[in-house]
C-alpha cells in the first residue's frame, strides 16, 4: 500500500485540490515524534486564501480516512502529521519482504540496460596505492548495486600500461636489471629501478633522449622492448591479483591503455571530420570553450605522440561498439575532474549517438591518506596496500583469538577485509578521508565488523530457536512496541535505499542505512526477549530477526562484505 497516495487522496477530497499536487508536498518528518508523514498546509494558503492553521484544522475535521490505516492525525503549527497504524506498518513490511525473502531488495528496474563500471585501473610497474584501493572498493560495490537492480553490468579495469615511464623502465632494466631478483616483491624493485633511472635522466640529458627514443621503439613494436614491457606487465598483474583476491574482486575485462594505441588514428580522423581539430604550436587540439571548458583537450603532441585523453577517447568508441552501453561510469579520484570534463566534451565530436555521450559519468572521490601523513610513491615511502590488508586480517585474528570460533582464518579474513571495505564506504565518497585502520576495526564503532557482528547475532538467535516461523501464521497484532515498529519501518526502506545509492552512485547511502538498522536491531534485541513463553509473540519477533538477518546480509553483500558464520 502506498501510504502517501492514501493520504493525498483523502486530503484532495476535502480541499478539492489535485491529488498529484498534494502528493508532491507530503514529506517524511525527520523526527519520529512528528508522525510518519506530514503535510505542510502553508503550501495551500495562497490557493485557499486561509491561514495554514485553519487549513490544517479544517482538513483534520473533515477528512475521511480508514482508522486501520491511519491511526492518528495531529495539527502542529500548520502541519498535519499522520501516524500510520502500527499493525499496518508491520503487515506492510512483512508482506513486502515475503514477496522476495532471501532476495530481498532486488529489482528488475534496470532490465535491458547495460552499465559499464570502470574502476581500479592501477598503473603497472607502480605501486597500487590507497587511492587505487578506494576506487577498487567503490567500483566493486557500485557494480554489485547496479546488478542487484537488474542492470546488465560489466566491470572494466583500464590499466595504465602506456607512456614514457615504460621506456624509462626499459632503459633502467637494460642498465641494472641483473642486480635484482624479480621473483619477490617485483613492484618494489621496478619502482626502485624507476627512481634510479629518473635520477640519471635528471643528471644526464642524453639518457633522457635515449628514453624518448626507446618509447618510440616501443610504440613501433620493437621486439625487445615489447618483451620487457610484457614482463613488467605480468609481474605487476601478479601483484595486483593478490590484492584482488584478498578483496574477492573479479573483472569482466582488463585492458590496458596500450590496447587502444592502434585505435587512436580513428579518433584523430573523426575529430578532423567534425572540423573540431585545430593546430596549435604543432600540436593537435580541440577547443572546448563553447562547452564552457577553458583548457582545450590535447589530442596529439607536437612530436606526434598521443596522450592519456586520446586513449580515453578511443576507449569510448570501442566500448560503445563492443557493449552498446547505456551508462559508462569512471570511478577515478577527483584530481582527474578536468581530464574527464575534457574527454566527455570532446567525445561529443566523435559522431557517436547521443545516448553514449550522455551516458558517460565521472564518479569521483576525495583524497585519502593514512594518519601518519601523506604517502608518496615518488619518494618511495608508500604503504603497500597488500600489507595494509594483511595487517587488517592479522589484527582481526588477534581480536577473535580467544573466542569459540571454528574457522578462525576465514573469519579473520572476512572481518579484516570487511573492516577495510566499510571504512572506505562509510562516508560520502567525495569527502577527504584519513584511513584509520584501528578505528575501522572497532567492533563497537560504526564499522563493518559491528554490522557483521549484528548479522551474526541474528543468525545465532535463529539457530537457537531452531526454526524460521511460517510467515502465514504471524500475528501482526503482537507487534506493537516502539522498537519493533521502528525496525520494520527501516526494513521496508531497503529497496528505496539501494535505488537512491544507485542514482547517486553512492554506496555510503547503504552503509549508513546498515549502521542504523544494526543499531536498531541491537536495541530491539536488548529490550525484547525474542525467545519467550508466548509462542505467537516469539514467532513475530523471530520473523523480524530473520528479516533483519537477510537485509543486513544482502546489504553488506552490496558493499562487497561477507558475513562470517560466527564472530
Ligand atoms: N591509471 C590511472 C591512474 O592510476 C587511472 C585511470 C582512470 N581511467 C581512465 N579511463 N582514464 O591514475
Coordinates of C-alpha atoms and ligand atoms in Angstrom, one line a residue:
X1 CA 0.0 0.0 0.0
X2 CA 1.3 3.4 -0.9
X3 CA 0.5 5.5 2.3
X4 CA 1.4 8.7 0.6
X5 CA -1.2 8.0 -2.1
X6 CA -3.9 7.2 0.5
X7 CA -3.2 10.4 2.4
X8 CA -3.0 12.6 -0.7
X9 CA -6.3 11.1 -1.9
X10 CA -8.1 11.9 1.3
X11 CA -6.7 15.5 1.5
X12 CA -7.6 16.1 -2.1
X13 CA -11.2 15.1 -1.4
X14 CA -11.5 17.7 1.4
X15 CA -9.7 20.5 -0.3
X16 CA -10.7 20.0 -3.9
X17 CA -7.1 20.3 -4.9
X18 CA -5.4 18.0 -7.4
X19 CA -4.1 14.8 -5.7
X20 CA -0.8 14.8 -7.6
X21 CA -0.1 18.3 -6.3
X22 CA -0.8 17.3 -2.8
X23 CA 1.3 14.2 -3.1
X24 CA 4.3 16.4 -4.1
X25 CA 4.1 18.3 -0.8
X26 CA 3.8 15.4 1.6
X27 CA 7.0 14.8 3.5
X28 CA 8.5 12.2 5.8
X29 CA 9.3 14.1 9.0
X30 CA 12.8 13.9 10.4
X31 CA 11.6 13.5 13.9
X32 CA 9.8 10.3 14.6
X33 CA 7.6 12.1 17.1
X34 CA 6.1 14.1 14.2
X35 CA 4.5 11.0 12.7
X36 CA 5.2 9.0 9.6
X37 CA 4.0 11.5 7.0
X38 CA 3.5 15.2 7.3
X39 CA 1.6 17.7 5.1
X40 CA 2.7 21.4 5.3
X41 CA -0.5 23.3 5.0
X42 CA 1.2 26.6 4.1
X43 CA 1.6 25.2 0.6
X44 CA -2.1 25.7 0.1
X45 CA -2.5 29.0 2.0
X46 CA -2.4 31.1 -1.1
X47 CA -4.7 28.9 -3.2
X48 CA -7.3 28.5 -0.4
X49 CA -6.9 32.1 1.0
X50 CA -6.7 30.8 4.6
X51 CA -4.1 30.5 7.2
X52 CA -2.1 27.2 7.4
X53 CA -3.5 26.5 10.9
X54 CA -7.1 27.0 9.7
X55 CA -6.5 24.7 6.7
X56 CA -4.9 22.1 8.9
X57 CA -7.9 22.2 11.4
X58 CA -10.4 22.1 8.6
X59 CA -8.8 19.1 6.9
X60 CA -8.5 17.3 10.2
X61 CA -12.2 17.7 11.0
X62 CA -13.5 16.7 7.6
X63 CA -11.0 14.1 6.3
X64 CA -12.3 10.6 5.8
X65 CA -9.6 8.0 6.2
X66 CA -9.5 4.4 7.3
X67 CA -8.6 4.2 11.0
X68 CA -7.0 0.8 10.5
X69 CA -4.5 2.5 8.2
X70 CA -4.0 6.0 9.7
X71 CA -4.4 5.7 13.4
X72 CA -3.9 9.4 14.4
X73 CA -3.8 12.8 12.8
X74 CA -2.3 15.8 14.6
X75 CA -2.2 19.5 13.9
X76 CA 1.2 21.1 14.8
X77 CA 2.0 24.7 13.7
X78 CA 0.2 24.4 10.4
X79 CA 1.4 20.9 9.7
X80 CA -0.8 17.9 9.6
X81 CA 1.0 14.9 11.0
X82 CA -0.2 11.5 10.1
X83 CA 0.5 8.3 12.1
X84 CA 0.2 5.0 10.4
X85 CA -1.4 2.3 12.4
X86 CA 1.3 0.0 13.9
X87 CA -0.3 -3.2 12.8
X88 CA -0.5 -1.8 9.3
X89 CA 3.2 -0.9 9.3
X90 CA 4.1 -4.4 10.4
X91 CA 1.7 -6.1 7.9
X92 CA 3.0 -4.0 5.0
X93 CA 6.7 -4.5 5.9
X94 CA 6.3 -8.2 6.2
X95 CA 4.2 -8.6 3.0
X96 CA 6.8 -6.7 1.1
X97 CA 9.6 -8.9 2.5
X98 CA 7.7 -12.1 1.8
X99 CA 7.5 -11.5 -1.9
X100 CA 11.3 -11.7 -2.1
X101 CA 12.7 -13.3 1.1
X102 CA 16.4 -14.2 0.6
X103 CA 16.5 -11.9 -2.5
X104 CA 15.0 -9.0 -0.5
X105 CA 15.8 -5.7 -2.1
X106 CA 16.3 -6.9 -5.6
X107 CA 14.7 -5.3 -8.5
X108 CA 14.4 -5.6 -12.3
X109 CA 14.2 -1.9 -12.9
X110 CA 17.4 -1.9 -14.9
X111 CA 16.3 -4.7 -17.3
X112 CA 17.5 -4.2 -20.8
X113 CA 20.1 -1.6 -19.8
X114 CA 23.8 -2.0 -19.8
X115 CA 26.1 -0.2 -17.4
X116 CA 29.9 -0.3 -17.6
X117 CA 31.7 0.3 -14.4
X118 CA 35.3 1.2 -14.9
X119 CA 37.3 1.0 -11.7
X120 CA 40.6 0.2 -10.0
X121 CA 42.8 0.9 -13.1
X122 CA 46.2 0.9 -11.4
X123 CA 49.4 1.7 -13.3
X124 CA 51.7 -1.2 -14.0
X125 CA 55.3 -1.2 -12.6
X126 CA 54.0 1.3 -10.0
X127 CA 52.6 0.6 -6.5
X128 CA 48.9 0.1 -6.0
X129 CA 48.3 2.9 -3.6
X130 CA 45.4 3.5 -1.2
X131 CA 43.7 5.8 -3.8
X132 CA 43.6 2.8 -6.1
X133 CA 42.2 0.8 -3.2
X134 CA 39.4 3.3 -2.8
X135 CA 38.3 3.2 -6.5
X136 CA 38.5 -0.6 -6.3
X137 CA 36.2 -0.8 -3.4
X138 CA 33.7 1.8 -4.6
X139 CA 33.6 0.4 -8.1
X140 CA 33.1 -3.1 -6.9
X141 CA 30.2 -2.0 -4.7
X142 CA 28.6 0.0 -7.5
X143 CA 28.8 -2.8 -9.9
X144 CA 27.0 -5.0 -7.4
X145 CA 24.3 -2.4 -6.8
X146 CA 23.6 -2.0 -10.5
X147 CA 23.5 -5.7 -10.9
X148 CA 21.1 -6.1 -8.0
X149 CA 18.7 -3.7 -9.6
X150 CA 18.6 -5.7 -12.8
X151 CA 21.1 -3.8 -15.0
X152 CA 23.5 -5.8 -17.1
X153 CA 26.7 -4.8 -15.5
X154 CA 30.3 -5.0 -16.9
X155 CA 33.3 -4.5 -14.8
X156 CA 36.3 -2.9 -16.5
X157 CA 39.8 -2.4 -15.4
X158 CA 41.6 0.3 -17.5
X159 CA 45.2 -0.5 -16.6
X160 CA 47.8 2.3 -17.0
X161 CA 50.4 0.5 -19.1
X162 CA 51.4 3.1 -21.6
X163 CA 53.7 6.1 -21.7
X164 CA 57.3 7.2 -21.5
X165 CA 57.7 5.8 -18.0
X166 CA 57.9 2.3 -19.5
X167 CA 60.6 3.4 -21.8
X168 CA 62.4 4.7 -18.8
X169 CA 62.0 1.4 -17.1
X170 CA 63.3 -0.5 -20.1
X171 CA 66.4 1.7 -20.1
X172 CA 66.8 1.2 -16.3
X173 CA 66.4 -2.6 -16.8
X174 CA 69.0 -2.6 -19.5
X175 CA 71.5 -1.0 -17.2
X176 CA 70.8 -2.6 -13.8
X177 CA 68.2 -5.3 -14.3
X178 CA 70.6 -8.1 -13.5
X179 CA 71.1 -6.7 -10.0
X180 CA 67.6 -7.5 -9.0
X181 CA 65.7 -10.7 -8.1
X182 CA 62.2 -10.1 -9.5
X183 CA 60.7 -13.2 -8.1
X184 CA 59.7 -11.4 -4.8
X185 CA 58.1 -8.0 -4.5
X186 CA 58.7 -7.2 -8.1
X187 CA 56.9 -3.9 -8.0
X188 CA 59.1 -2.6 -5.3
X189 CA 62.1 -3.4 -7.4
X190 CA 60.6 -1.9 -10.6
X191 CA 59.9 1.2 -8.5
X192 CA 63.5 1.3 -7.4
X193 CA 64.6 1.0 -11.0
X194 CA 62.3 3.8 -11.9
X195 CA 63.7 6.1 -9.2
X196 CA 67.3 5.3 -10.3
X197 CA 66.7 5.9 -14.0
X198 CA 64.9 9.1 -13.2
X199 CA 67.8 10.3 -11.2
X200 CA 70.2 9.5 -14.1
X201 CA 67.9 11.3 -16.5
X202 CA 67.9 14.4 -14.4
X203 CA 71.7 14.3 -14.3
X204 CA 72.3 13.4 -17.9
X205 CA 70.2 14.8 -20.7
X206 CA 71.4 12.2 -23.2
X207 CA 69.9 9.4 -21.1
X208 CA 66.5 11.2 -21.2
X209 CA 66.9 11.4 -25.0
X210 CA 67.6 7.7 -25.1
X211 CA 64.4 7.0 -23.2
X212 CA 62.4 9.1 -25.7
X213 CA 63.9 7.0 -28.5
X214 CA 63.1 3.8 -26.7
X215 CA 59.5 4.9 -26.3
X216 CA 59.2 5.4 -30.0
X217 CA 60.6 1.9 -30.5
X218 CA 58.1 0.6 -28.0
X219 CA 55.3 2.3 -29.9
X220 CA 56.6 0.9 -33.2
X221 CA 56.5 -2.6 -31.7
X222 CA 60.2 -3.3 -31.3
X223 CA 60.5 -6.9 -30.2
X224 CA 63.0 -6.5 -27.3
X225 CA 61.1 -3.5 -25.9
X226 CA 57.8 -5.3 -26.2
X227 CA 59.2 -8.4 -24.4
X228 CA 60.3 -6.3 -21.5
X229 CA 57.1 -4.3 -21.4
X230 CA 55.2 -7.6 -21.2
X231 CA 57.4 -8.8 -18.5
X232 CA 56.7 -5.7 -16.4
X233 CA 53.0 -6.0 -17.0
X234 CA 53.0 -9.7 -16.0
X235 CA 55.0 -9.0 -12.8
X236 CA 52.6 -6.2 -11.9
X237 CA 49.5 -8.1 -12.6
X238 CA 50.7 -10.9 -10.3
X239 CA 50.9 -8.3 -7.5
X240 CA 47.6 -6.7 -8.3
X241 CA 45.9 -10.1 -8.4
X242 CA 47.0 -10.7 -4.8
X243 CA 45.0 -7.6 -3.8
X244 CA 42.0 -8.5 -5.9
X245 CA 42.0 -12.0 -4.4
X246 CA 42.1 -10.7 -0.9
X247 CA 39.2 -8.4 -1.7
X248 CA 37.4 -11.1 -3.6
X249 CA 37.1 -9.0 -6.8
X250 CA 37.0 -10.0 -10.4
X251 CA 36.8 -8.1 -13.6
X252 CA 35.0 -8.9 -16.9
X253 CA 37.6 -7.2 -18.9
X254 CA 41.1 -6.0 -18.1
X255 CA 42.5 -3.9 -20.9
X256 CA 45.5 -1.5 -20.7
X257 CA 45.7 1.9 -22.3
X258 CA 48.1 0.3 -24.8
X259 CA 45.3 -1.7 -26.2
X260 CA 44.0 1.5 -27.7
X261 CA 47.3 2.6 -29.2
X262 CA 46.3 1.3 -32.7
X263 CA 42.8 2.8 -32.3
X264 CA 43.8 6.4 -32.0
X265 CA 44.1 7.3 -35.6
X266 CA 40.4 6.9 -35.9
X267 CA 39.8 9.4 -33.1
X268 CA 42.0 11.9 -35.0
X269 CA 40.2 11.3 -38.2
X270 CA 36.8 11.7 -36.7
X271 CA 37.7 14.9 -35.0
X272 CA 39.2 16.1 -38.2
X273 CA 36.0 15.3 -40.0
X274 CA 33.9 17.1 -37.4
X275 CA 36.0 20.2 -38.1
X276 CA 37.0 20.5 -34.5
X277 CA 40.7 19.5 -34.7
X278 CA 42.9 22.6 -34.6
X279 CA 46.7 23.0 -34.9
X280 CA 48.3 24.8 -32.0
X281 CA 52.1 25.1 -31.9
X282 CA 52.5 21.9 -33.8
X283 CA 50.1 20.0 -31.5
X284 CA 46.6 18.9 -32.4
X285 CA 43.9 20.2 -30.0
X286 CA 40.2 20.5 -29.6
X287 CA 38.9 23.8 -28.3
X288 CA 36.1 23.4 -25.8
X289 CA 35.3 27.0 -24.9
X290 CA 31.8 26.8 -26.4
X291 CA 31.1 24.0 -23.9
X292 CA 32.4 26.2 -21.1
X293 CA 35.7 24.5 -20.7
X294 CA 38.7 26.9 -20.9
X295 CA 41.5 24.5 -21.4
X296 CA 41.5 22.7 -24.7
X297 CA 41.8 18.9 -25.0
X298 CA 45.2 18.0 -26.4
X299 CA 44.9 15.1 -28.8
X300 CA 48.3 14.8 -30.2
X301 CA 51.6 16.4 -29.0
X302 CA 53.9 18.3 -31.3
X303 CA 56.2 15.3 -31.6
X304 CA 53.3 13.2 -32.9
X305 CA 52.7 11.1 -29.8
X306 CA 49.3 10.6 -28.3
X307 CA 48.2 11.4 -24.8
X308 CA 46.1 9.9 -22.0
X309 CA 43.0 11.7 -23.2
X310 CA 43.3 10.3 -26.8
X311 CA 43.4 6.8 -25.4
X312 CA 40.3 7.5 -23.3
X313 CA 38.5 8.8 -26.4
X314 CA 39.5 5.6 -28.3
X315 CA 38.2 3.6 -25.4
X316 CA 34.8 5.3 -25.6
X317 CA 34.5 4.4 -29.3
X318 CA 35.5 0.8 -28.5
X319 CA 33.1 0.5 -25.6
X320 CA 30.2 2.0 -27.4
X321 CA 30.7 -0.6 -30.2
X322 CA 31.5 -3.5 -28.1
X323 CA 29.0 -3.2 -25.3
X324 CA 26.4 -0.8 -26.7
X325 CA 26.3 0.8 -23.2
X326 CA 23.6 3.0 -21.7
X327 CA 25.9 4.2 -19.0
X328 CA 29.6 4.1 -18.5
X329 CA 30.9 5.3 -15.2
X330 CA 34.5 6.0 -14.3
X331 CA 35.4 5.6 -10.6
X332 CA 38.5 7.9 -10.5
X333 CA 39.9 10.4 -8.0
X334 CA 38.7 14.0 -8.0
X335 CA 42.1 15.2 -9.2
X336 CA 41.1 14.0 -12.6
X337 CA 37.9 16.0 -12.8
X338 CA 39.2 18.3 -15.6
X339 CA 40.5 15.4 -17.6
X340 CA 37.1 13.8 -17.7
X341 CA 35.3 17.0 -18.4
X342 CA 37.6 17.5 -21.4
X343 CA 37.3 13.9 -22.6
X344 CA 33.5 13.8 -22.3
X345 CA 33.1 17.1 -24.0
X346 CA 35.5 16.1 -26.9
X347 CA 33.6 12.8 -27.2
X348 CA 30.6 14.7 -28.4
X349 CA 32.6 15.4 -31.6
X350 CA 33.2 11.8 -32.4
X351 CA 29.9 11.4 -34.2
X352 CA 28.6 8.9 -31.7
X353 CA 24.9 8.5 -30.9
X354 CA 23.9 11.0 -28.1
X355 CA 22.9 8.0 -26.0
X356 CA 26.6 7.2 -25.5
X357 CA 27.9 10.6 -24.7
X358 CA 25.0 11.3 -22.3
X359 CA 25.9 8.0 -20.5
X360 CA 29.4 9.0 -19.6
X361 CA 29.9 9.9 -16.0
X362 CA 32.9 10.6 -13.8
X363 CA 32.2 9.2 -10.3
X364 CA 34.9 10.9 -8.3
X365 CA 36.2 10.6 -4.7
X366 CA 38.2 12.7 -2.4
X367 CA 41.7 12.5 -1.2
X368 CA 42.6 9.6 1.1
X369 CA 45.6 9.4 3.4
X370 CA 46.9 7.4 6.3
X371 CA 47.0 9.0 9.8
X372 CA 50.9 9.2 9.6
X373 CA 50.8 11.7 6.8
X374 CA 50.6 11.7 3.1
X375 CA 52.1 8.9 1.1
X376 CA 54.1 9.5 -1.9
X377 CA 55.2 6.9 -4.4
X378 CA 57.9 9.2 -5.9
X379 CA 59.8 9.4 -2.6
X380 CA 59.4 5.7 -2.1
X381 CA 57.8 5.9 1.4
X382 CA 54.5 4.4 0.5
X383 CA 52.4 1.9 2.4
X384 CA 51.7 -1.2 0.4
X385 CA 48.0 -1.9 0.1
X386 CA 48.7 -5.6 0.3
X387 CA 50.4 -5.1 3.7
X388 CA 47.6 -2.9 4.9
X389 CA 45.0 -5.6 4.0
X390 CA 47.1 -8.3 5.7
X391 CA 47.6 -6.2 8.8
X392 CA 43.8 -5.8 9.0
X393 CA 43.5 -9.6 8.9
X394 CA 46.2 -10.2 11.5
X395 CA 44.6 -7.6 13.8
X396 CA 41.2 -9.2 13.4
X397 CA 42.7 -12.6 14.3
X398 CA 44.2 -11.0 17.4
X399 CA 40.7 -9.7 18.5
X400 CA 38.9 -13.0 18.0
X401 CA 41.7 -15.3 19.2
X402 CA 40.0 -16.4 22.4
X403 CA 36.5 -16.7 21.0
X404 CA 34.8 -20.0 20.4
X405 CA 35.0 -20.0 16.6
X406 CA 35.9 -22.9 14.3
X407 CA 37.5 -21.4 11.3
X408 CA 39.4 -18.5 12.7
X409 CA 41.5 -18.0 9.5
X410 CA 38.4 -17.5 7.3
X411 CA 36.6 -15.4 9.9
X412 CA 39.6 -13.1 10.5
X413 CA 39.9 -12.6 6.7
X414 CA 36.2 -11.8 6.4
X415 CA 36.3 -9.4 9.3
X416 CA 39.6 -7.7 8.4
X417 CA 38.7 -7.2 4.8
X418 CA 35.1 -6.2 5.8
X419 CA 36.5 -3.5 8.1
X420 CA 38.7 -2.0 5.4
X421 CA 35.9 -2.0 2.8
X422 CA 33.4 -0.5 5.2
X423 CA 35.9 2.2 6.2
X424 CA 36.2 3.3 2.6
X425 CA 32.4 3.3 2.0
X426 CA 31.2 4.7 5.3
X427 CA 31.2 8.4 4.2
X428 CA 30.1 10.2 1.1
X429 CA 32.8 9.4 -1.5
X430 CA 33.7 13.0 -2.2
X431 CA 34.8 13.7 1.4
X432 CA 38.5 13.6 2.0
X433 CA 39.4 10.7 4.3
X434 CA 42.0 9.7 6.8
X435 CA 42.1 6.0 6.6
X436 CA 42.4 4.8 10.2
X437 CA 42.7 1.0 10.5
X438 CA 42.3 1.0 14.2
X439 CA 39.0 2.8 14.0
X440 CA 37.9 0.5 11.2
X441 CA 38.4 -2.5 13.4
X442 CA 36.5 -1.1 16.4
X443 CA 33.8 -3.7 16.9
X444 CA 31.7 -1.2 18.9
X445 CA 32.0 1.7 16.5
X446 CA 30.1 2.5 13.3
X447 CA 32.1 -0.1 11.4
X448 CA 31.9 -3.1 9.2
X449 CA 32.7 -5.5 12.0
X450 CA 29.9 -4.0 14.1
X451 CA 27.3 -4.7 11.3
X452 CA 28.8 -8.1 10.7
X453 CA 28.5 -8.8 14.4
X454 CA 24.8 -7.9 14.4
X455 CA 24.2 -10.1 11.4
X456 CA 25.9 -13.0 13.1
X457 CA 23.8 -12.3 16.2
X458 CA 20.6 -12.6 14.1
X459 CA 21.9 -16.0 12.9
X460 CA 22.6 -17.3 16.3
X461 CA 19.1 -16.3 17.6
X462 CA 17.6 -18.2 14.7
X463 CA 19.9 -21.1 15.3
X464 CA 18.9 -21.2 19.0
X465 CA 15.2 -21.1 18.1
X466 CA 15.8 -23.8 15.6
X467 CA 13.2 -22.6 13.1
X468 CA 12.1 -19.7 11.0
X469 CA 8.4 -19.1 11.6
X470 CA 6.0 -19.6 8.7
X471 CA 5.0 -16.1 7.6
X472 CA 1.4 -17.1 7.2
X473 CA 0.9 -17.6 10.9
X474 CA 2.5 -14.3 12.1
X475 CA 0.0 -12.4 14.3
X476 CA 0.6 -8.7 13.5
X477 CA -1.3 -7.6 16.5
X478 CA 1.5 -8.9 18.6
X479 CA 3.9 -6.4 17.2
X480 CA 3.1 -3.1 18.9
X481 CA 6.2 -1.9 20.8
X482 CA 8.1 1.1 19.5
X483 CA 11.4 -0.7 18.6
X484 CA 9.7 -3.5 16.6
X485 CA 7.8 -0.9 14.6
X486 CA 10.9 1.2 14.1
X487 CA 12.9 -1.8 12.8
X488 CA 10.1 -2.8 10.5
X489 CA 10.0 0.7 9.1
X490 CA 13.7 0.6 8.4
X491 CA 13.4 -2.8 6.8
X492 CA 10.7 -1.7 4.4
X493 CA 13.0 1.1 3.2
X494 CA 15.7 -1.3 2.0
X495 CA 15.0 -1.2 -1.7
X496 CA 14.5 2.6 -1.8
X497 CA 17.9 2.9 -0.1
X498 CA 19.5 0.7 -2.8
X499 CA 17.8 2.7 -5.5
X500 CA 19.0 6.1 -4.2
X501 CA 22.5 4.8 -3.8
X502 CA 22.4 3.7 -7.4
X503 CA 21.0 7.0 -8.6
X504 CA 23.7 9.0 -6.8
X505 CA 26.5 6.4 -7.4
X506 CA 26.9 6.5 -3.6
X507 CA 27.4 3.2 -1.7
X508 CA 27.6 5.2 1.6
X509 CA 23.8 5.6 1.5
X510 CA 23.7 1.8 2.0
X511 CA 26.5 1.9 4.6
X512 CA 24.6 4.5 6.7
X513 CA 21.4 2.6 6.4
X514 CA 23.0 -0.6 7.6
X515 CA 24.5 1.2 10.6
X516 CA 21.1 2.5 11.6
X517 CA 19.5 -0.9 11.0
X518 CA 22.2 -2.7 13.0
X519 CA 21.8 -0.2 15.9
X520 CA 18.1 -0.5 15.9
X521 CA 18.3 -4.3 15.9
X522 CA 20.7 -4.1 18.8
X523 CA 18.2 -2.1 20.9
X524 CA 15.3 -4.4 19.7
X525 CA 17.3 -7.4 20.9
X526 CA 18.2 -5.9 24.2
X527 CA 14.7 -4.7 25.1
X528 CA 12.7 -7.6 23.8
X529 CA 13.1 -11.2 24.8
X530 CA 12.9 -12.9 21.5
X531 CA 12.6 -16.5 22.8
X532 CA 9.7 -16.4 25.2
X533 CA 6.7 -18.2 26.6
X534 CA 4.2 -16.6 24.3
X535 CA 4.6 -18.6 21.1
X536 CA 2.8 -16.0 18.9
X537 CA 5.0 -13.2 20.2
X538 CA 8.1 -15.3 19.8
X539 CA 7.2 -16.1 16.2
X540 CA 6.6 -12.4 15.4
X541 CA 9.9 -11.4 16.9
X542 CA 11.8 -14.2 15.3
X543 CA 10.4 -13.3 12.0
X544 CA 11.7 -9.7 12.5
X545 CA 15.0 -11.2 13.3
X546 CA 15.0 -13.2 10.2
X547 CA 14.1 -10.2 8.1
X548 CA 17.0 -8.3 9.7
X549 CA 19.4 -11.1 9.0
X550 CA 18.5 -11.2 5.3
X551 CA 18.6 -7.4 5.0
X552 CA 22.0 -7.0 6.8
X553 CA 23.5 -9.8 4.8
X554 CA 22.2 -8.6 1.4
X555 CA 23.2 -5.0 2.2
X556 CA 26.7 -6.0 3.3
X557 CA 26.9 -8.1 0.1
X558 CA 26.2 -5.0 -2.0
X559 CA 29.2 -3.3 -0.4
X560 CA 31.4 -6.4 -1.1
X561 CA 31.5 -7.6 2.6
X562 CA 30.8 -11.1 3.7
X563 CA 29.1 -12.2 6.9
X564 CA 31.0 -14.8 8.9
X565 CA 29.4 -17.9 10.2
X566 CA 30.4 -16.9 13.8
X567 CA 32.2 -14.0 15.3
Ligands
LIG1 N1 45.6 4.7 -14.3 C1 45.1 6.0 -13.9 C2 45.7 6.3 -12.5 O1 46.1 5.5 -11.8 C3 43.6 5.9 -13.7 C4 42.8 5.6 -15.0 C5 41.5 6.1 -14.9 N2 40.6 5.8 -16.0 C6 40.6 6.3 -17.2 N3 39.8 5.9 -18.1 N4 41.3 7.4 -17.5 O2 45.7 7.5 -12.2

